[in-house]
Amino acid sequence: VCPVSLIGQWIQEIREKAPTLEIYCYHGGHRKKDWNFLRQFDVVVTSYGILTSEKFTQANRALRLGGAYARNYRVTLEEGEWHRVVLDESHVIKNGSSSAQACFALRSRHRWCMTGTPVCTSIHDLYNQYQFLNADCLKNFNGTCCRSVWQMFAEQYRHGHYENALSSEVLFFLRRSLIRHDKVQRMPNGRALLSLPEKEEEVAVVELSDLEK
C-alpha cells in the first residue's frame, strides 16, 4: 500500500529487482475486485486512496442496508489473509485517519511499516503505525491504556524528560523495533549501502530582464 504517485515506481522496482514475481496493480476503474483472482499473484500493489474508498463504500452501504449487511460484507482486499502487508510512507496513517482504519482492517501474518519520516510533528505520530503492526508489547504499560501512555510519553519527550521509567521503557522498545539506515552504513561485504557523489556547489548569476524586474 503506497501513495498513488509511487505505484508505478514500486512496480518498476519489483520488476527490476525480482523479475520472477507476478505483480498486479490494484488501481483504477478497471481493477478486478476478486480475491480468488488476486491471490494468484505474488505482489499486489494498491494505494491508500483505493483502500480507503472501498472500505468506506462498505460503510455507506451499511447505513442504507443495515447492520447485517455490514457484518457479512467485506471489501475485496479484506476477504482473505495476506502473507505480508507493507505500508510505504506509513506516516500517512499517523493521525488515525480513514486511511488508518482501512489499513487496520487488513488481515495478514506479517506487517511492515516503511517511511523516512516516522515522526512528523510529535513522537505520538508513531502510535498508529505501531497499532497497525499489532505490537502487543505496546498494548499495556504498567496497567495503563496504551494510547494514554503514548500521550504522556510524547508530552514528557517534548519537555526533555527522558530518564523516568516510562520514557526508558518506551525508548527501549523503539530501539528494538526500528531499523534506521544512514548514509555511512555499510553492508556485510564492506560496500557502502548508499553511494552518493560528492556534493558540488555552483553559484549561478541570473540577470533579469526589464520585464522580470
mmCIF file of C-alpha atoms in Angstrom:
data_model
loop_
_atom_site.group_PDB
_atom_site.id
_atom_site.type_symbol
_atom_site.label_atom_id
_atom_site.label_comp_id
_atom_site.label_asym_id
_atom_site.label_seq_id
_atom_site.Cartn_x
_atom_site.Cartn_y
_atom_site.Cartn_z
ATOM 1 C CA VAL A 1 0.000 0.000 0.000
ATOM 2 C CA CYS A 2 1.525 3.297 -1.052
ATOM 3 C CA PRO A 3 0.614 6.816 -2.214
ATOM 4 C CA VAL A 4 -0.786 6.768 -5.740
ATOM 5 C CA SER A 5 2.241 8.689 -7.037
ATOM 6 C CA LEU A 6 4.531 5.768 -6.088
ATOM 7 C CA ILE A 7 2.575 2.868 -7.600
ATOM 8 C CA GLY A 8 4.469 2.969 -10.888
ATOM 9 C CA GLN A 9 7.817 3.225 -9.134
ATOM 10 C CA TRP A 10 7.087 0.220 -6.916
ATOM 11 C CA ILE A 11 6.046 -1.900 -9.891
ATOM 12 C CA GLN A 12 9.186 -0.896 -11.783
ATOM 13 C CA GLU A 13 11.436 -1.638 -8.791
ATOM 14 C CA ILE A 14 9.892 -5.083 -8.248
ATOM 15 C CA ARG A 15 10.274 -5.960 -11.927
ATOM 16 C CA GLU A 16 13.926 -4.924 -11.877
ATOM 17 C CA LYS A 17 14.909 -6.449 -8.519
ATOM 18 C CA ALA A 18 12.666 -9.550 -8.522
ATOM 19 C CA PRO A 19 11.677 -10.282 -12.123
ATOM 20 C CA THR A 20 10.244 -13.715 -11.293
ATOM 21 C CA LEU A 21 7.468 -12.277 -9.130
ATOM 22 C CA GLU A 22 3.988 -11.879 -10.604
ATOM 23 C CA ILE A 23 2.610 -8.376 -9.937
ATOM 24 C CA TYR A 24 -0.911 -6.976 -10.103
ATOM 25 C CA CYS A 25 -1.707 -3.271 -9.961
ATOM 26 C CA TYR A 26 -4.932 -2.970 -7.975
ATOM 27 C CA HIS A 27 -5.770 0.552 -9.044
ATOM 28 C CA GLY A 28 -8.042 2.334 -11.472
ATOM 29 C CA GLY A 29 -11.628 1.820 -12.512
ATOM 30 C CA HIS A 30 -10.940 -1.471 -14.313
ATOM 31 C CA ARG A 31 -9.262 -3.258 -11.390
ATOM 32 C CA LYS A 32 -10.592 -6.754 -10.803
ATOM 33 C CA LYS A 33 -12.375 -6.962 -7.450
ATOM 34 C CA ASP A 34 -11.987 -10.696 -6.985
ATOM 35 C CA TRP A 35 -9.983 -12.186 -4.103
ATOM 36 C CA ASN A 36 -9.510 -15.533 -5.868
ATOM 37 C CA PHE A 37 -8.012 -13.652 -8.804
ATOM 38 C CA LEU A 38 -5.713 -11.525 -6.620
ATOM 39 C CA ARG A 39 -4.383 -14.491 -4.657
ATOM 40 C CA GLN A 40 -2.747 -15.829 -7.823
ATOM 41 C CA PHE A 41 -0.175 -13.009 -7.730
ATOM 42 C CA ASP A 42 2.984 -12.738 -5.650
ATOM 43 C CA VAL A 43 2.589 -8.993 -5.135
ATOM 44 C CA VAL A 44 -0.494 -6.770 -5.274
ATOM 45 C CA VAL A 45 0.209 -3.029 -5.330
ATOM 46 C CA THR A 46 -2.520 -0.568 -4.394
ATOM 47 C CA SER A 47 -2.910 2.930 -2.975
ATOM 48 C CA TYR A 48 -4.184 4.350 0.298
ATOM 49 C CA GLY A 49 -6.914 6.071 -1.720
ATOM 50 C CA ILE A 50 -8.276 2.840 -3.224
ATOM 51 C CA LEU A 51 -8.089 1.022 0.098
ATOM 52 C CA THR A 52 -9.930 3.825 1.877
ATOM 53 C CA SER A 53 -12.590 4.407 -0.759
ATOM 54 C CA GLU A 54 -13.511 0.708 -0.879
ATOM 55 C CA LYS A 55 -13.617 0.479 2.898
ATOM 56 C CA PHE A 56 -15.942 3.412 3.350
ATOM 57 C CA THR A 57 -18.126 2.493 0.395
ATOM 58 C CA GLN A 58 -18.952 -0.506 2.575
ATOM 59 C CA ALA A 59 -19.807 1.811 5.465
ATOM 60 C CA ASN A 60 -22.131 3.886 3.294
ATOM 61 C CA ARG A 61 -23.913 0.751 2.053
ATOM 62 C CA ALA A 62 -24.284 -0.446 5.624
ATOM 63 C CA LEU A 63 -26.085 2.780 6.510
ATOM 64 C CA ARG A 64 -28.575 2.099 3.737
ATOM 65 C CA LEU A 65 -28.937 -1.666 4.073
ATOM 66 C CA GLY A 66 -28.475 -2.209 7.803
ATOM 67 C CA GLY A 67 -26.022 -3.801 10.209
ATOM 68 C CA ALA A 68 -26.491 -7.378 8.955
ATOM 69 C CA TYR A 69 -25.119 -6.329 5.579
ATOM 70 C CA ALA A 70 -22.112 -4.682 7.229
ATOM 71 C CA ARG A 71 -21.297 -7.806 9.242
ATOM 72 C CA ASN A 72 -21.433 -10.118 6.216
ATOM 73 C CA TYR A 73 -19.738 -7.886 3.651
ATOM 74 C CA ARG A 74 -16.000 -7.488 3.180
ATOM 75 C CA VAL A 75 -14.224 -5.381 0.604
ATOM 76 C CA THR A 76 -12.012 -7.323 -1.792
ATOM 77 C CA LEU A 77 -8.693 -6.637 -0.060
ATOM 78 C CA GLU A 78 -10.149 -7.805 3.292
ATOM 79 C CA GLU A 79 -11.628 -11.072 2.044
ATOM 80 C CA GLY A 80 -8.560 -13.217 2.642
ATOM 81 C CA GLU A 81 -5.401 -13.237 4.705
ATOM 82 C CA TRP A 82 -2.259 -11.814 3.129
ATOM 83 C CA HIS A 83 1.164 -13.256 3.821
ATOM 84 C CA ARG A 84 2.552 -9.746 4.344
ATOM 85 C CA VAL A 85 1.113 -6.241 4.178
ATOM 86 C CA VAL A 86 3.634 -3.447 3.642
ATOM 87 C CA LEU A 87 2.766 0.224 4.140
ATOM 88 C CA ASP A 88 5.073 2.550 2.238
ATOM 89 C CA GLU A 89 5.181 6.126 3.550
ATOM 90 C CA SER A 90 3.442 4.714 6.623
ATOM 91 C CA HIS A 91 3.336 8.123 8.310
ATOM 92 C CA VAL A 92 0.177 8.608 6.202
ATOM 93 C CA ILE A 93 -1.766 6.772 8.939
ATOM 94 C CA LYS A 94 -0.228 8.715 11.819
ATOM 95 C CA ASN A 95 -3.319 10.687 12.787
ATOM 96 C CA GLY A 96 -5.891 7.876 12.910
ATOM 97 C CA SER A 97 -7.482 8.974 9.621
ATOM 98 C CA SER A 98 -9.864 6.926 7.490
ATOM 99 C CA SER A 99 -6.766 5.565 5.716
ATOM 100 C CA ALA A 100 -5.535 4.231 9.054
ATOM 101 C CA GLN A 101 -8.850 2.499 9.765
ATOM 102 C CA ALA A 102 -8.789 0.879 6.317
ATOM 103 C CA CYS A 103 -5.233 -0.388 6.888
ATOM 104 C CA PHE A 104 -6.106 -1.768 10.331
ATOM 105 C CA ALA A 105 -8.870 -3.882 8.749
ATOM 106 C CA LEU A 106 -6.458 -5.821 6.513
ATOM 107 C CA ARG A 107 -5.627 -9.321 7.708
ATOM 108 C CA SER A 108 -2.086 -10.642 7.380
ATOM 109 C CA ARG A 109 0.534 -12.861 9.003
ATOM 110 C CA HIS A 110 3.226 -10.200 8.847
ATOM 111 C CA ARG A 111 3.134 -6.389 8.723
ATOM 112 C CA TRP A 112 5.777 -3.836 7.820
ATOM 113 C CA CYS A 113 5.825 -0.053 8.026
ATOM 114 C CA MET A 114 8.303 1.853 5.859
ATOM 115 C CA THR A 115 8.863 5.593 5.975
ATOM 116 C CA GLY A 116 11.714 8.056 6.049
ATOM 117 C CA THR A 117 9.725 10.308 8.375
ATOM 118 C CA PRO A 118 8.082 8.141 11.074
ATOM 119 C CA VAL A 119 7.791 11.245 13.270
ATOM 120 C CA CYS A 120 6.492 14.383 11.572
ATOM 121 C CA THR A 121 5.197 16.669 14.328
ATOM 122 C CA SER A 122 5.225 14.616 17.538
ATOM 123 C CA ILE A 123 6.554 11.317 18.875
ATOM 124 C CA HIS A 124 2.862 10.409 19.187
ATOM 125 C CA ASP A 125 2.840 10.060 15.370
ATOM 126 C CA LEU A 126 4.280 6.574 15.938
ATOM 127 C CA TYR A 127 1.231 5.334 17.823
ATOM 128 C CA ASN A 128 -0.987 4.402 14.850
ATOM 129 C CA GLN A 129 1.932 2.887 12.977
ATOM 130 C CA TYR A 130 2.593 0.550 15.902
ATOM 131 C CA GLN A 131 -1.117 -0.116 16.227
ATOM 132 C CA PHE A 132 -1.107 -1.299 12.606
ATOM 133 C CA LEU A 133 1.852 -3.568 13.425
ATOM 134 C CA ASN A 134 -0.155 -5.171 16.260
ATOM 135 C CA ALA A 135 2.692 -4.513 18.667
ATOM 136 C CA ASP A 136 1.458 -6.470 21.693
ATOM 137 C CA CYS A 137 4.117 -5.054 23.969
ATOM 138 C CA LEU A 138 2.638 -1.585 23.439
ATOM 139 C CA LYS A 139 -0.861 -2.545 24.497
ATOM 140 C CA ASN A 140 -0.216 -2.185 28.185
ATOM 141 C CA PHE A 141 2.426 -0.286 30.146
ATOM 142 C CA ASN A 142 2.120 -0.574 33.922
ATOM 143 C CA GLY A 143 -1.600 -1.343 33.648
ATOM 144 C CA THR A 144 -2.318 1.852 31.725
ATOM 145 C CA CYS A 145 -4.086 2.262 28.386
ATOM 146 C CA CYS A 146 -1.571 2.309 25.552
ATOM 147 C CA ARG A 147 -2.879 5.499 23.893
ATOM 148 C CA SER A 148 -2.768 7.467 27.133
ATOM 149 C CA VAL A 149 0.751 6.173 27.780
ATOM 150 C CA TRP A 150 1.895 7.424 24.386
ATOM 151 C CA GLN A 151 0.291 10.800 25.050
ATOM 152 C CA MET A 152 2.140 11.062 28.354
ATOM 153 C CA PHE A 153 5.383 9.902 26.775
ATOM 154 C CA ALA A 154 5.032 12.435 23.937
ATOM 155 C CA GLU A 155 4.472 15.218 26.448
ATOM 156 C CA GLN A 156 7.460 14.161 28.571
ATOM 157 C CA TYR A 157 9.657 13.820 25.482
ATOM 158 C CA ARG A 158 8.630 17.282 24.316
ATOM 159 C CA HIS A 159 9.857 18.734 27.616
ATOM 160 C CA GLY A 160 13.123 16.781 27.556
ATOM 161 C CA HIS A 161 12.293 14.270 30.321
ATOM 162 C CA TYR A 162 13.989 11.103 29.019
ATOM 163 C CA GLU A 163 15.172 9.438 32.218
ATOM 164 C CA ASN A 164 11.993 8.346 34.005
ATOM 165 C CA ALA A 165 10.712 4.754 33.948
ATOM 166 C CA LEU A 166 8.003 5.390 31.345
ATOM 167 C CA SER A 167 10.348 7.051 28.868
ATOM 168 C CA SER A 168 13.007 4.389 29.384
ATOM 169 C CA GLU A 169 10.522 1.591 28.665
ATOM 170 C CA VAL A 170 9.172 3.197 25.507
ATOM 171 C CA LEU A 171 12.626 4.195 24.229
ATOM 172 C CA PHE A 172 13.873 0.644 24.809
ATOM 173 C CA PHE A 173 11.049 -0.697 22.658
ATOM 174 C CA LEU A 174 11.702 1.881 19.919
ATOM 175 C CA ARG A 175 15.373 0.895 19.736
ATOM 176 C CA ARG A 176 14.411 -2.772 19.377
ATOM 177 C CA SER A 177 11.719 -2.256 16.741
ATOM 178 C CA LEU A 178 13.078 0.421 14.395
ATOM 179 C CA ILE A 179 15.614 -0.166 11.625
ATOM 180 C CA ARG A 180 17.378 3.028 10.689
ATOM 181 C CA HIS A 181 19.702 3.390 7.697
ATOM 182 C CA ASP A 182 22.178 6.226 7.327
ATOM 183 C CA LYS A 183 24.490 7.463 4.586
ATOM 184 C CA VAL A 184 27.646 5.940 6.087
ATOM 185 C CA GLN A 185 26.194 2.487 6.741
ATOM 186 C CA ARG A 186 27.936 -0.456 5.060
ATOM 187 C CA MET A 187 26.766 -3.898 4.022
ATOM 188 C CA PRO A 188 28.438 -7.062 5.389
ATOM 189 C CA ASN A 189 30.765 -7.178 2.359
ATOM 190 C CA GLY A 190 32.039 -3.690 3.189
ATOM 191 C CA ARG A 191 30.334 -1.941 0.296
ATOM 192 C CA ALA A 192 28.577 1.313 1.139
ATOM 193 C CA LEU A 193 24.823 0.933 1.478
ATOM 194 C CA LEU A 194 24.316 4.244 -0.307
ATOM 195 C CA SER A 195 26.847 5.600 -2.786
ATOM 196 C CA LEU A 196 26.349 9.298 -3.370
ATOM 197 C CA PRO A 197 28.574 11.543 -5.477
ATOM 198 C CA GLU A 198 30.451 14.334 -3.753
ATOM 199 C CA LYS A 199 28.391 17.459 -3.312
ATOM 200 C CA GLU A 200 29.253 20.233 -5.743
ATOM 201 C CA GLU A 201 28.212 23.834 -5.241
ATOM 202 C CA GLU A 202 27.980 26.266 -8.096
ATOM 203 C CA VAL A 203 26.962 29.905 -7.937
ATOM 204 C CA ALA A 204 24.893 30.942 -10.939
ATOM 205 C CA VAL A 205 24.365 34.635 -11.516
ATOM 206 C CA VAL A 206 20.976 35.289 -13.072
ATOM 207 C CA GLU A 207 20.349 38.513 -14.894
ATOM 208 C CA LEU A 208 16.718 39.511 -15.010
ATOM 209 C CA SER A 209 15.180 41.189 -17.999
ATOM 210 C CA ASP A 210 13.423 44.543 -17.642
ATOM 211 C CA LEU A 211 10.064 42.763 -17.703
ATOM 212 C CA GLU A 212 11.144 40.317 -14.974
ATOM 213 C CA LYS A 213 12.466 43.186 -12.834
#
